[in-house]
Tab-separated table of C-alpha atoms in Angstrom:
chain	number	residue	atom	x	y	z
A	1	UNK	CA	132.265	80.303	69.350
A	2	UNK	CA	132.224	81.536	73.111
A	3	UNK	CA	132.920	78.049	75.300
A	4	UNK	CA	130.959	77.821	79.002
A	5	UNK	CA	134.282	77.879	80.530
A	6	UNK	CA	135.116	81.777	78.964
A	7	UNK	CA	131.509	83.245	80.059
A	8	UNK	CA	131.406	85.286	83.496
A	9	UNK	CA	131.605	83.167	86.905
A	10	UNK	CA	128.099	85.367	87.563
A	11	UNK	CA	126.340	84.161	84.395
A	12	UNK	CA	127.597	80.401	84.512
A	13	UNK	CA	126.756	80.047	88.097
A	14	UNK	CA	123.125	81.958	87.708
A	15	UNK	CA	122.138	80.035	84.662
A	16	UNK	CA	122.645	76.904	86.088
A	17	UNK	CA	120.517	77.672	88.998
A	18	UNK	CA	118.089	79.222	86.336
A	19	UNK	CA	118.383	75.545	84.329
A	20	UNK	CA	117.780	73.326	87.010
A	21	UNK	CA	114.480	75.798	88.520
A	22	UNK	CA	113.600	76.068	85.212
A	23	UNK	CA	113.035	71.970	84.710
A	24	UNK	CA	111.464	72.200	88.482
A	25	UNK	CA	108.919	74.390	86.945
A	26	UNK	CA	107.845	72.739	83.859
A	27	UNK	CA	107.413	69.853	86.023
A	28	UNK	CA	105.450	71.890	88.189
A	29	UNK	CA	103.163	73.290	85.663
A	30	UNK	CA	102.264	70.145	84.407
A	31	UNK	CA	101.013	69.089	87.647
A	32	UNK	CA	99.508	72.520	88.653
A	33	UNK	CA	99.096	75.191	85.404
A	34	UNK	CA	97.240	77.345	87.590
A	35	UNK	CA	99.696	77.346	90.177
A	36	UNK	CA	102.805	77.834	87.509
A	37	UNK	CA	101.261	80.890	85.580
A	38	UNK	CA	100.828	82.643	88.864
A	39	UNK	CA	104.011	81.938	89.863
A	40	UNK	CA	105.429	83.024	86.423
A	41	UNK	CA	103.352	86.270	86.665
A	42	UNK	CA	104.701	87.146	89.600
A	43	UNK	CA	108.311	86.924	89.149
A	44	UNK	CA	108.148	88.121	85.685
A	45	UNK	CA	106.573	91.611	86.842
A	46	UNK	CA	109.036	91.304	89.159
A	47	UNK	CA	112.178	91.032	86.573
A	48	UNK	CA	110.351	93.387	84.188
A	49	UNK	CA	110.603	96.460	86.686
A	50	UNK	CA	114.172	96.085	87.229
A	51	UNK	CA	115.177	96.015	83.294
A	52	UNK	CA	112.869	98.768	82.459
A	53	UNK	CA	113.683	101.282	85.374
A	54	UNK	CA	117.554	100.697	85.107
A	55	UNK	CA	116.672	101.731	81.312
A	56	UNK	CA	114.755	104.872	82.654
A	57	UNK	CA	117.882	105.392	84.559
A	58	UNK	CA	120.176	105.450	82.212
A	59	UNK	CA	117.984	107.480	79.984
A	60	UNK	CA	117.241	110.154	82.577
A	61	UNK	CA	121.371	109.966	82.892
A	62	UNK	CA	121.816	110.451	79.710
A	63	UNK	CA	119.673	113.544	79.968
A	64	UNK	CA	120.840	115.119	83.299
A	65	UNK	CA	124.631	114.148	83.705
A	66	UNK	CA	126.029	113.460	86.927
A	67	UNK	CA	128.571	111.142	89.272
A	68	UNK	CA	125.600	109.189	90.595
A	69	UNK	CA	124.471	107.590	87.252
A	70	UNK	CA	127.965	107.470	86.453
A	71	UNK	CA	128.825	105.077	89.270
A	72	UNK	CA	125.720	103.240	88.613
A	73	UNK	CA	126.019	103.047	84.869
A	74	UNK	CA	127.609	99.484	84.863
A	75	UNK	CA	124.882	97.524	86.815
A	76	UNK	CA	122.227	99.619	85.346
A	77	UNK	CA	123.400	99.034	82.074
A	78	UNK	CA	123.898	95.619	82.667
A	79	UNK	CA	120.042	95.205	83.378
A	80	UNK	CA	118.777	97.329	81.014
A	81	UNK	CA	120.452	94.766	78.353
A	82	UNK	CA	117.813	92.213	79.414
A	83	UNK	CA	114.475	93.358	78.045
A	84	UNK	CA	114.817	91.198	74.851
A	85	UNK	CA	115.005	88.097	77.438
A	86	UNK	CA	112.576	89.667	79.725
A	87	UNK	CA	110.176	89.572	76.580
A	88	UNK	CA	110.627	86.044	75.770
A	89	UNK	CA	109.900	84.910	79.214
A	90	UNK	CA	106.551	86.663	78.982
A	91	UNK	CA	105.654	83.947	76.289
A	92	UNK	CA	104.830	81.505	78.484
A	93	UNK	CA	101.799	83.936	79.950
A	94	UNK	CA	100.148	83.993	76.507
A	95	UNK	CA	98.775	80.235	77.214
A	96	UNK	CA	97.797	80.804	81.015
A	97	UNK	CA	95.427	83.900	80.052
A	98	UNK	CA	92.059	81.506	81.353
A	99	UNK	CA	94.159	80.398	84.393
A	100	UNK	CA	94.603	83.649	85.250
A	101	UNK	CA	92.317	86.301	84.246
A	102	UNK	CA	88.073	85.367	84.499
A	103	UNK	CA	87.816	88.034	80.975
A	104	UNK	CA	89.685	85.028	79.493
A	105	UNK	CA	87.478	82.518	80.344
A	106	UNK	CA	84.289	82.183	77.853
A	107	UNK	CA	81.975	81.218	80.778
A	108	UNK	CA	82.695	83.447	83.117
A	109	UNK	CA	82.446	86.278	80.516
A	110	UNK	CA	79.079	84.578	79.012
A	111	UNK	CA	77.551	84.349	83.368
A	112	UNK	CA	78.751	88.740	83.767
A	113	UNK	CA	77.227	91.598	82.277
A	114	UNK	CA	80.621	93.205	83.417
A	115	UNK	CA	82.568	91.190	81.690
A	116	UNK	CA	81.235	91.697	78.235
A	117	UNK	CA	80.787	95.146	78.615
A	118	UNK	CA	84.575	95.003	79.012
A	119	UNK	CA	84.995	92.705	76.311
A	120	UNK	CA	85.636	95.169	73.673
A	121	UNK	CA	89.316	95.730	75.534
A	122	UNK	CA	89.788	92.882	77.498
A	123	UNK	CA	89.549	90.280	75.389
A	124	UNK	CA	92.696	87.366	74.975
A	125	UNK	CA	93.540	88.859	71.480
A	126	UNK	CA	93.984	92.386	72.193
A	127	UNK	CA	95.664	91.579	74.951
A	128	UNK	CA	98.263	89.837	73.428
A	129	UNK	CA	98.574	91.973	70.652
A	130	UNK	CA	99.622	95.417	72.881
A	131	UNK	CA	101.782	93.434	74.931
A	132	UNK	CA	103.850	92.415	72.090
A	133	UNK	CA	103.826	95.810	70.921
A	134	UNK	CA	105.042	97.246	74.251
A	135	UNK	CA	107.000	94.704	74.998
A	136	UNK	CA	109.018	95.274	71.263
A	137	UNK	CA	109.092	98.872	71.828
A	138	UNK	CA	111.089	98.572	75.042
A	139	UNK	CA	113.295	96.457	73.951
A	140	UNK	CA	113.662	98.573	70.662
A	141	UNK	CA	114.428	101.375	72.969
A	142	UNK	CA	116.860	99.212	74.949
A	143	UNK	CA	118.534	97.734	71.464
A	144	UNK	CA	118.889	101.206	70.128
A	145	UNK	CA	120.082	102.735	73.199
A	146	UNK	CA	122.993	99.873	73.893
A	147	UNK	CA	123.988	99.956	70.070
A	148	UNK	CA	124.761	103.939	70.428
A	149	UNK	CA	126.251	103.373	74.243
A	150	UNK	CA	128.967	101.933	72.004
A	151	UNK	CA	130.372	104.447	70.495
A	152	UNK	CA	130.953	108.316	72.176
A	153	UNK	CA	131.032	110.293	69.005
A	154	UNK	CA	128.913	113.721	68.480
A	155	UNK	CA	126.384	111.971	66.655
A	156	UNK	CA	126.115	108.636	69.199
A	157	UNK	CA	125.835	111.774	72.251
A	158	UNK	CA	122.710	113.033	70.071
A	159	UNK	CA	121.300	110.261	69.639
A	160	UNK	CA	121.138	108.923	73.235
A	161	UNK	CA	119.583	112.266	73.741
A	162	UNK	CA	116.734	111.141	71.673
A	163	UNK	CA	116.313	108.039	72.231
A	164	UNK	CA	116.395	108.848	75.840
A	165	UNK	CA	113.122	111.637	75.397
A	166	UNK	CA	111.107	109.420	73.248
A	167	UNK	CA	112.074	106.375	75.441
A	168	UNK	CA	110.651	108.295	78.586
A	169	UNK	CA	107.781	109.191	76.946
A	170	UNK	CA	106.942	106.337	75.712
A	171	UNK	CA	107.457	104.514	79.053
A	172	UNK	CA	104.899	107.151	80.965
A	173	UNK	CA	102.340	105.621	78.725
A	174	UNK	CA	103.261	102.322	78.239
A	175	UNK	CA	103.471	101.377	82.303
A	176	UNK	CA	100.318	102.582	82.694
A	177	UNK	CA	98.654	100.105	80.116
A	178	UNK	CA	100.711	97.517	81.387
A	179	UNK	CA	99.759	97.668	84.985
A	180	UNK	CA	95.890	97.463	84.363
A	181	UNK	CA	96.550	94.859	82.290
A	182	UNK	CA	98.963	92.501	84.608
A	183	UNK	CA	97.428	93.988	87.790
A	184	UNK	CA	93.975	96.292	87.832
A	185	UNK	CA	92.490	93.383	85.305
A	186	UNK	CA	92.884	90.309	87.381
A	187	UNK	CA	90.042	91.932	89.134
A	188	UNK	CA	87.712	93.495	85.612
A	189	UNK	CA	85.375	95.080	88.281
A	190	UNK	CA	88.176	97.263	89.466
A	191	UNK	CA	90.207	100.321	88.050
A	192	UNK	CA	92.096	102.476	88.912
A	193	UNK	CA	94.528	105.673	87.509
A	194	UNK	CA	97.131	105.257	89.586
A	195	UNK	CA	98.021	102.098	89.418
A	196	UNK	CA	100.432	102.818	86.614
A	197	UNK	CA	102.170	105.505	88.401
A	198	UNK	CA	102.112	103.238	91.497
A	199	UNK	CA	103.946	100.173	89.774
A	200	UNK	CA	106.116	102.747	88.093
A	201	UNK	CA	107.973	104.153	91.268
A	202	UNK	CA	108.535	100.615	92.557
A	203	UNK	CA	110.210	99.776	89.527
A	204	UNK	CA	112.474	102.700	90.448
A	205	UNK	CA	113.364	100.960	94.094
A	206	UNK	CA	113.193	97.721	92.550
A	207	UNK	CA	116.440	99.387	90.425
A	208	UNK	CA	118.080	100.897	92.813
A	209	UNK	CA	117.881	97.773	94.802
A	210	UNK	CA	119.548	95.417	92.368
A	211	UNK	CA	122.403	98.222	91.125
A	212	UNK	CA	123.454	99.576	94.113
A	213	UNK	CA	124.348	96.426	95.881
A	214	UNK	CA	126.262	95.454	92.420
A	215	UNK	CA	128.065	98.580	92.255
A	216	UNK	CA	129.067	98.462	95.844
A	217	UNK	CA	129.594	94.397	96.237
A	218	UNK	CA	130.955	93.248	92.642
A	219	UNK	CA	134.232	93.737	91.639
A	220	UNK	CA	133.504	93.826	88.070
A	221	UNK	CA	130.376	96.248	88.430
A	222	UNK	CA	133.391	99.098	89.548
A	223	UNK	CA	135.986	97.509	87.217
A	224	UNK	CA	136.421	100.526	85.183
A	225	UNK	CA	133.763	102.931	86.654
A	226	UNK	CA	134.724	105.581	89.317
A	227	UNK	CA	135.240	104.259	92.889
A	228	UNK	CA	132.436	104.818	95.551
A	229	UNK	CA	132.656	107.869	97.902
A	230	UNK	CA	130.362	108.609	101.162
A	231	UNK	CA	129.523	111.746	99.020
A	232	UNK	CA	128.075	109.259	96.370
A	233	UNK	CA	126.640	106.756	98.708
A	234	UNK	CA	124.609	110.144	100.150
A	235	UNK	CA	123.166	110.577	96.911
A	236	UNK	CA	122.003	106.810	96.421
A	237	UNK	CA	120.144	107.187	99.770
A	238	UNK	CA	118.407	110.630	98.777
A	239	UNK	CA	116.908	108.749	95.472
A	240	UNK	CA	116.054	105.957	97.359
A	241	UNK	CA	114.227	107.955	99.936
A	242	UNK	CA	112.871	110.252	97.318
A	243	UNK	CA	111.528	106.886	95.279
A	244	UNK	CA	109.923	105.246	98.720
A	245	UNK	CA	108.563	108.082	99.228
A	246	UNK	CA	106.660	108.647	96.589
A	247	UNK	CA	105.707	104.659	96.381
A	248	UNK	CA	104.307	105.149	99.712
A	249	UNK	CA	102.138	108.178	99.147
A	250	UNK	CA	100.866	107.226	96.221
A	251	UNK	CA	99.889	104.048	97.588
A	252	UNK	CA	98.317	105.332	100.788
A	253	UNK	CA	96.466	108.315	98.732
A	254	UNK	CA	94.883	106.095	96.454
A	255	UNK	CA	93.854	103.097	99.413
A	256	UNK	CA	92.150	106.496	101.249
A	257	UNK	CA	90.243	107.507	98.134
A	258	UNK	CA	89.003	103.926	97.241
A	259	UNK	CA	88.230	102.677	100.915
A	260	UNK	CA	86.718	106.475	101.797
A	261	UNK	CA	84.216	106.523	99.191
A	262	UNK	CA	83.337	102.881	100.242
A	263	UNK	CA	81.862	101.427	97.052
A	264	UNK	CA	82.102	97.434	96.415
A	265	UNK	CA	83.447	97.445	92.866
A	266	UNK	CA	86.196	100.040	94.020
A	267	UNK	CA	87.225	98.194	97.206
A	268	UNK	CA	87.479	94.991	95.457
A	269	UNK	CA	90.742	94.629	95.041
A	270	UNK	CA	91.719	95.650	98.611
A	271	UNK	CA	89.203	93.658	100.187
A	272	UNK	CA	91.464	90.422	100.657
A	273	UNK	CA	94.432	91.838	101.022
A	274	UNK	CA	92.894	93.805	103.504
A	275	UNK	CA	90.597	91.545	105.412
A	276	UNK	CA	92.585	88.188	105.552
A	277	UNK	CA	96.189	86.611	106.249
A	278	UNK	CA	97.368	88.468	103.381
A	279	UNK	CA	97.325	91.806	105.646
A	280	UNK	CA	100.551	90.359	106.976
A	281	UNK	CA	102.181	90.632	103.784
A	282	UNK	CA	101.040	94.194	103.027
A	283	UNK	CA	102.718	94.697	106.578
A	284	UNK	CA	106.139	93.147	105.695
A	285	UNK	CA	106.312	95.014	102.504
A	286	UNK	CA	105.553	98.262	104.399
A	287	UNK	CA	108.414	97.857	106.311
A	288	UNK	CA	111.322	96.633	103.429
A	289	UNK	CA	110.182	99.203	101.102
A	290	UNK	CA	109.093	101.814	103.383
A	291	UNK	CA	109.765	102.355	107.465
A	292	UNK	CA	113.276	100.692	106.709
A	293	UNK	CA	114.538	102.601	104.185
A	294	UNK	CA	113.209	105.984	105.737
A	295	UNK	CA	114.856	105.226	109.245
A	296	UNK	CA	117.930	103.794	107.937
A	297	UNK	CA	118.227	107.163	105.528
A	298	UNK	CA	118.132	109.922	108.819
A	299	UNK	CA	121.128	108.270	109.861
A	300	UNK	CA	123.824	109.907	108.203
A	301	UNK	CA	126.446	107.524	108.968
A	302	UNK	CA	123.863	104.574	107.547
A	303	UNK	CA	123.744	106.463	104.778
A	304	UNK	CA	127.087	107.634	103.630
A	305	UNK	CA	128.628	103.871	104.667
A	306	UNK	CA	128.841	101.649	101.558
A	307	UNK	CA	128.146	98.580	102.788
A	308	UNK	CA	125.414	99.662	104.770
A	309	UNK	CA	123.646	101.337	102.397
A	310	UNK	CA	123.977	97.935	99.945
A	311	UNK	CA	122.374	96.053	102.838
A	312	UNK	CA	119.171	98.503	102.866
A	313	UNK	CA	118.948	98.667	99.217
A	314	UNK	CA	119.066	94.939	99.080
A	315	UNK	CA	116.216	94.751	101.502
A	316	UNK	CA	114.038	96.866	99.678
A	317	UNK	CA	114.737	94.646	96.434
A	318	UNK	CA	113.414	91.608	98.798
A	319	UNK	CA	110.585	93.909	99.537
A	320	UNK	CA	109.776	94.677	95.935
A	321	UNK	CA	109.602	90.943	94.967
A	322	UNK	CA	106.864	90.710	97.966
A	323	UNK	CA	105.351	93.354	96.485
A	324	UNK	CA	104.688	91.525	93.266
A	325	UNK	CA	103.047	88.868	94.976
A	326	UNK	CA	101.026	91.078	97.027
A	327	UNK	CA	99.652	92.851	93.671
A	328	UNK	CA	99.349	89.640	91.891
A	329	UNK	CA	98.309	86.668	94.382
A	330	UNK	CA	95.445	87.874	96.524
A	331	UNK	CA	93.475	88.711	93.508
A	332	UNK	CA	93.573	85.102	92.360
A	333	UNK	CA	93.518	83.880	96.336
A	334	UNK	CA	91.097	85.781	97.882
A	335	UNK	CA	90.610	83.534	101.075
A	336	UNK	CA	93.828	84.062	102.804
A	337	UNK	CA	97.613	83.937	102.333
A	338	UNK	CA	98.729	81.099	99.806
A	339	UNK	CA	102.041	81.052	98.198
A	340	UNK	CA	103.124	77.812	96.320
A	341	UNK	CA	106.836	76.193	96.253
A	342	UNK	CA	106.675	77.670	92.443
A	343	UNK	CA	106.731	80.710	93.744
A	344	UNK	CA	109.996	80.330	94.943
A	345	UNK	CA	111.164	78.343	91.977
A	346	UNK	CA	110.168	80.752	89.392
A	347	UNK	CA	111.767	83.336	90.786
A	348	UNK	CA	114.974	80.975	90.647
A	349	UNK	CA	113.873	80.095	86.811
A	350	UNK	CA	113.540	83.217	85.997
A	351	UNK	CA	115.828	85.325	88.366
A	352	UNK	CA	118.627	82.825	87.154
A	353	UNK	CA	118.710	83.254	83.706
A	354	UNK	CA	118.218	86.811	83.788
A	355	UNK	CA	121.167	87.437	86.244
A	356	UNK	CA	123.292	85.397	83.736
A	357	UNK	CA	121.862	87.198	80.603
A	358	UNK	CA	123.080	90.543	83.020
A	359	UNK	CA	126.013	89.344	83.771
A	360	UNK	CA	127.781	89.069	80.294
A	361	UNK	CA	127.302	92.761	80.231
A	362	UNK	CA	128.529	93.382	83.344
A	363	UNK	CA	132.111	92.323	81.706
A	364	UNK	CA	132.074	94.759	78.986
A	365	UNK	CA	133.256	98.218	79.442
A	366	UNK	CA	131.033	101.630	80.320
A	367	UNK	CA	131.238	104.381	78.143
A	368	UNK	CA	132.627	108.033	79.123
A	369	UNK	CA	129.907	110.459	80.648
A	370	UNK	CA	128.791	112.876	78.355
A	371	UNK	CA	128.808	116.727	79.604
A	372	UNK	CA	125.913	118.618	78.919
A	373	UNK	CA	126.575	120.141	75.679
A	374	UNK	CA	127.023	116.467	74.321
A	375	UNK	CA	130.740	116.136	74.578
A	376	UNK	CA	132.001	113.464	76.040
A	377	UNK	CA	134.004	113.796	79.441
A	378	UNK	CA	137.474	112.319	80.003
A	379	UNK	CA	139.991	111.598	82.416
């Protein structure tokens, strides 16, 4: 039996901070529910973008080859290994559907012609039922993947090719269902197709936030992987700025369409975040996941500079966790800006035990890179 003492510094130090937030929380959902499965929401999106984008990663790697995912791999890895915890922290959401969603409430359904028209698909069973089967499917994917990332024979090469197709496939699909379920649906009059693409390419930042600051900061994340270059840290900031990039237009492209055509049902769910306090946050998140990053990248020397470039990419990881609030909270707050202290403490909860449950794979060692016609590389 593995004693506390032998686990990683990371994981013992994280989960305590993720046992202690975690009793602040209970505490605080007794007193507030509401208050706790927003909270919960938000910081669970939050988590579920990083684990599911590394794993895009390290398919896509898989796929394509290269020094950049090879550098990454560790942290990546590392991450992707959560999605079985990631899915049992979305358990607690099943029994906050009527605190957070009005479809889930019989008399606000029973008071909108809307909401029984939508009934057929949003409605608290079959909600829960293709969760849980999205939410097993990733982590299948992720299982499957990490069980053949343990061996580099012919056959394990293959495989991760497979996996790695249907697992990207399956994820174009799945993210989109997700999002109007966690997101678009908190407001039933509103919809949207590109929110699923939109929440997609922050999960991508929200990635390369968490693994480049690992791969350039801890020692253990470059244990046995290749060391950094400036050539490599060039090629972190091009997919960065490639990812903001495409965050941003999407984002802007769809806010023109929906406020230019000027319908109420459409601009619904920009309404308060663009009419009140919570304006300000939209701002802030503008600038960590979007004006920063695409400044800091024209500067070559920003760019190519290690520690530097860990700084940016940990700002944009701030500005991804703002992000989740701003797509979750203003549809439940629609007065102003409101954030509760279990905002904070949930993501402590939460972020804890994850970053321990990530750090006992950050100990273990990467496999070789495979070359493109599946052998594996050496030396």
């Amino acid at each position: 039996m593995t004693r506390l003492r032998d686990l990683p510094l990371l994981s013992r130090r994280a989960g305590a901070i993720g046992v202690v937030a975690l009793v602040a929380c209970i505490i605080g959902g007794i007193v507030d529910p509401p208050a706790f499965f927003a909270a919960w929401l938000v910081n669970w999106l939050f988590l579920l973008g990083i684990a599911l984008a590394a794993m895009m990663d390290v398919m896509i790697h898989e796929l394509t080859g290269g020094r950049w995912g090879r550098v990454l791999r560790p942290p990546l890895e590392a991450a992707m290994t959560t999605m079985p915890l990631v899915a049992l922290l979305a358990i607690p959401l099943a029994f906050g559907l009527p605190d957070l969603f009005a479809w889930a409430r019989p008399e606000a359904v029973a008071a909108s012609e809307l909401l029984r028209a939508k009934q057929w698909f949003l409605n608290a069973p079959g909600f829960i039922v293709r969760n849980i089967v999205w939410l097993v499917a990733w982590t299948a994917f992720a299982w499957a993947l990490r069980r053949r990332l343990a061996g580099n024979s012919d056959d394990d090469v293959r495989a991760r090719a497979r996996i790695s197709v249907a697992g990207l496939l399956v994820y174009l699909f799945t993210v989109t269902v997700a999002a109007y379920d966690w997101i678009a649906s908190l407001v039933p009059e509103w919809s949207s197709t590109a929110i699923g693409l939109r929440l997609g390419v922050a999960q991508f930042i929200a990635a390369f936030g968490f693994a480049v600051p690992f791969a350039v900061l801890d020692a253990r994340a470059r244990r046995l992987a290749p060391a950094i270059t400036p050539r490599d840290c060039g090629d972190f900031g091009n997919l960065l700025l490639t990812f903001v990039l495409m965050w941003a237009y999407i984002g802007f492209i769809q806010y023109l369409i929906v406020w230019g055509e000027d319908i109420p049902h459409e601009t619904s769910w920009y309404w308060p975040r663009i009419t009140t306090s919570w304006h300000w946050l939209g701002l802030a998140v503008m600038i960590l996941n979007f004006a920063l990053p695409v400044v800091a990248m024209l500067f070559r020397a920003i760019k190519r500079n290690p520690q530097t470039l860990a700084l940016v990419c940990g700002l944009a990881l701030a500005g991804q966790w703002l992000d989740s609030v701003w797509l979750i909270l203003p549809s439940l707050h629609h007065d102003g800006f409101a954030m509760h202290w279990l905002d904070v403490a949930a993501l402590f909860a939460e972020g804890g035990l994850w970053l321990a449950f990530a750090g006992l794979r950050l100990t273990q060692e990467p496999v070789p890179e495979p070359t493109p016609h599946g052998v594996p590389a050496h030396g």
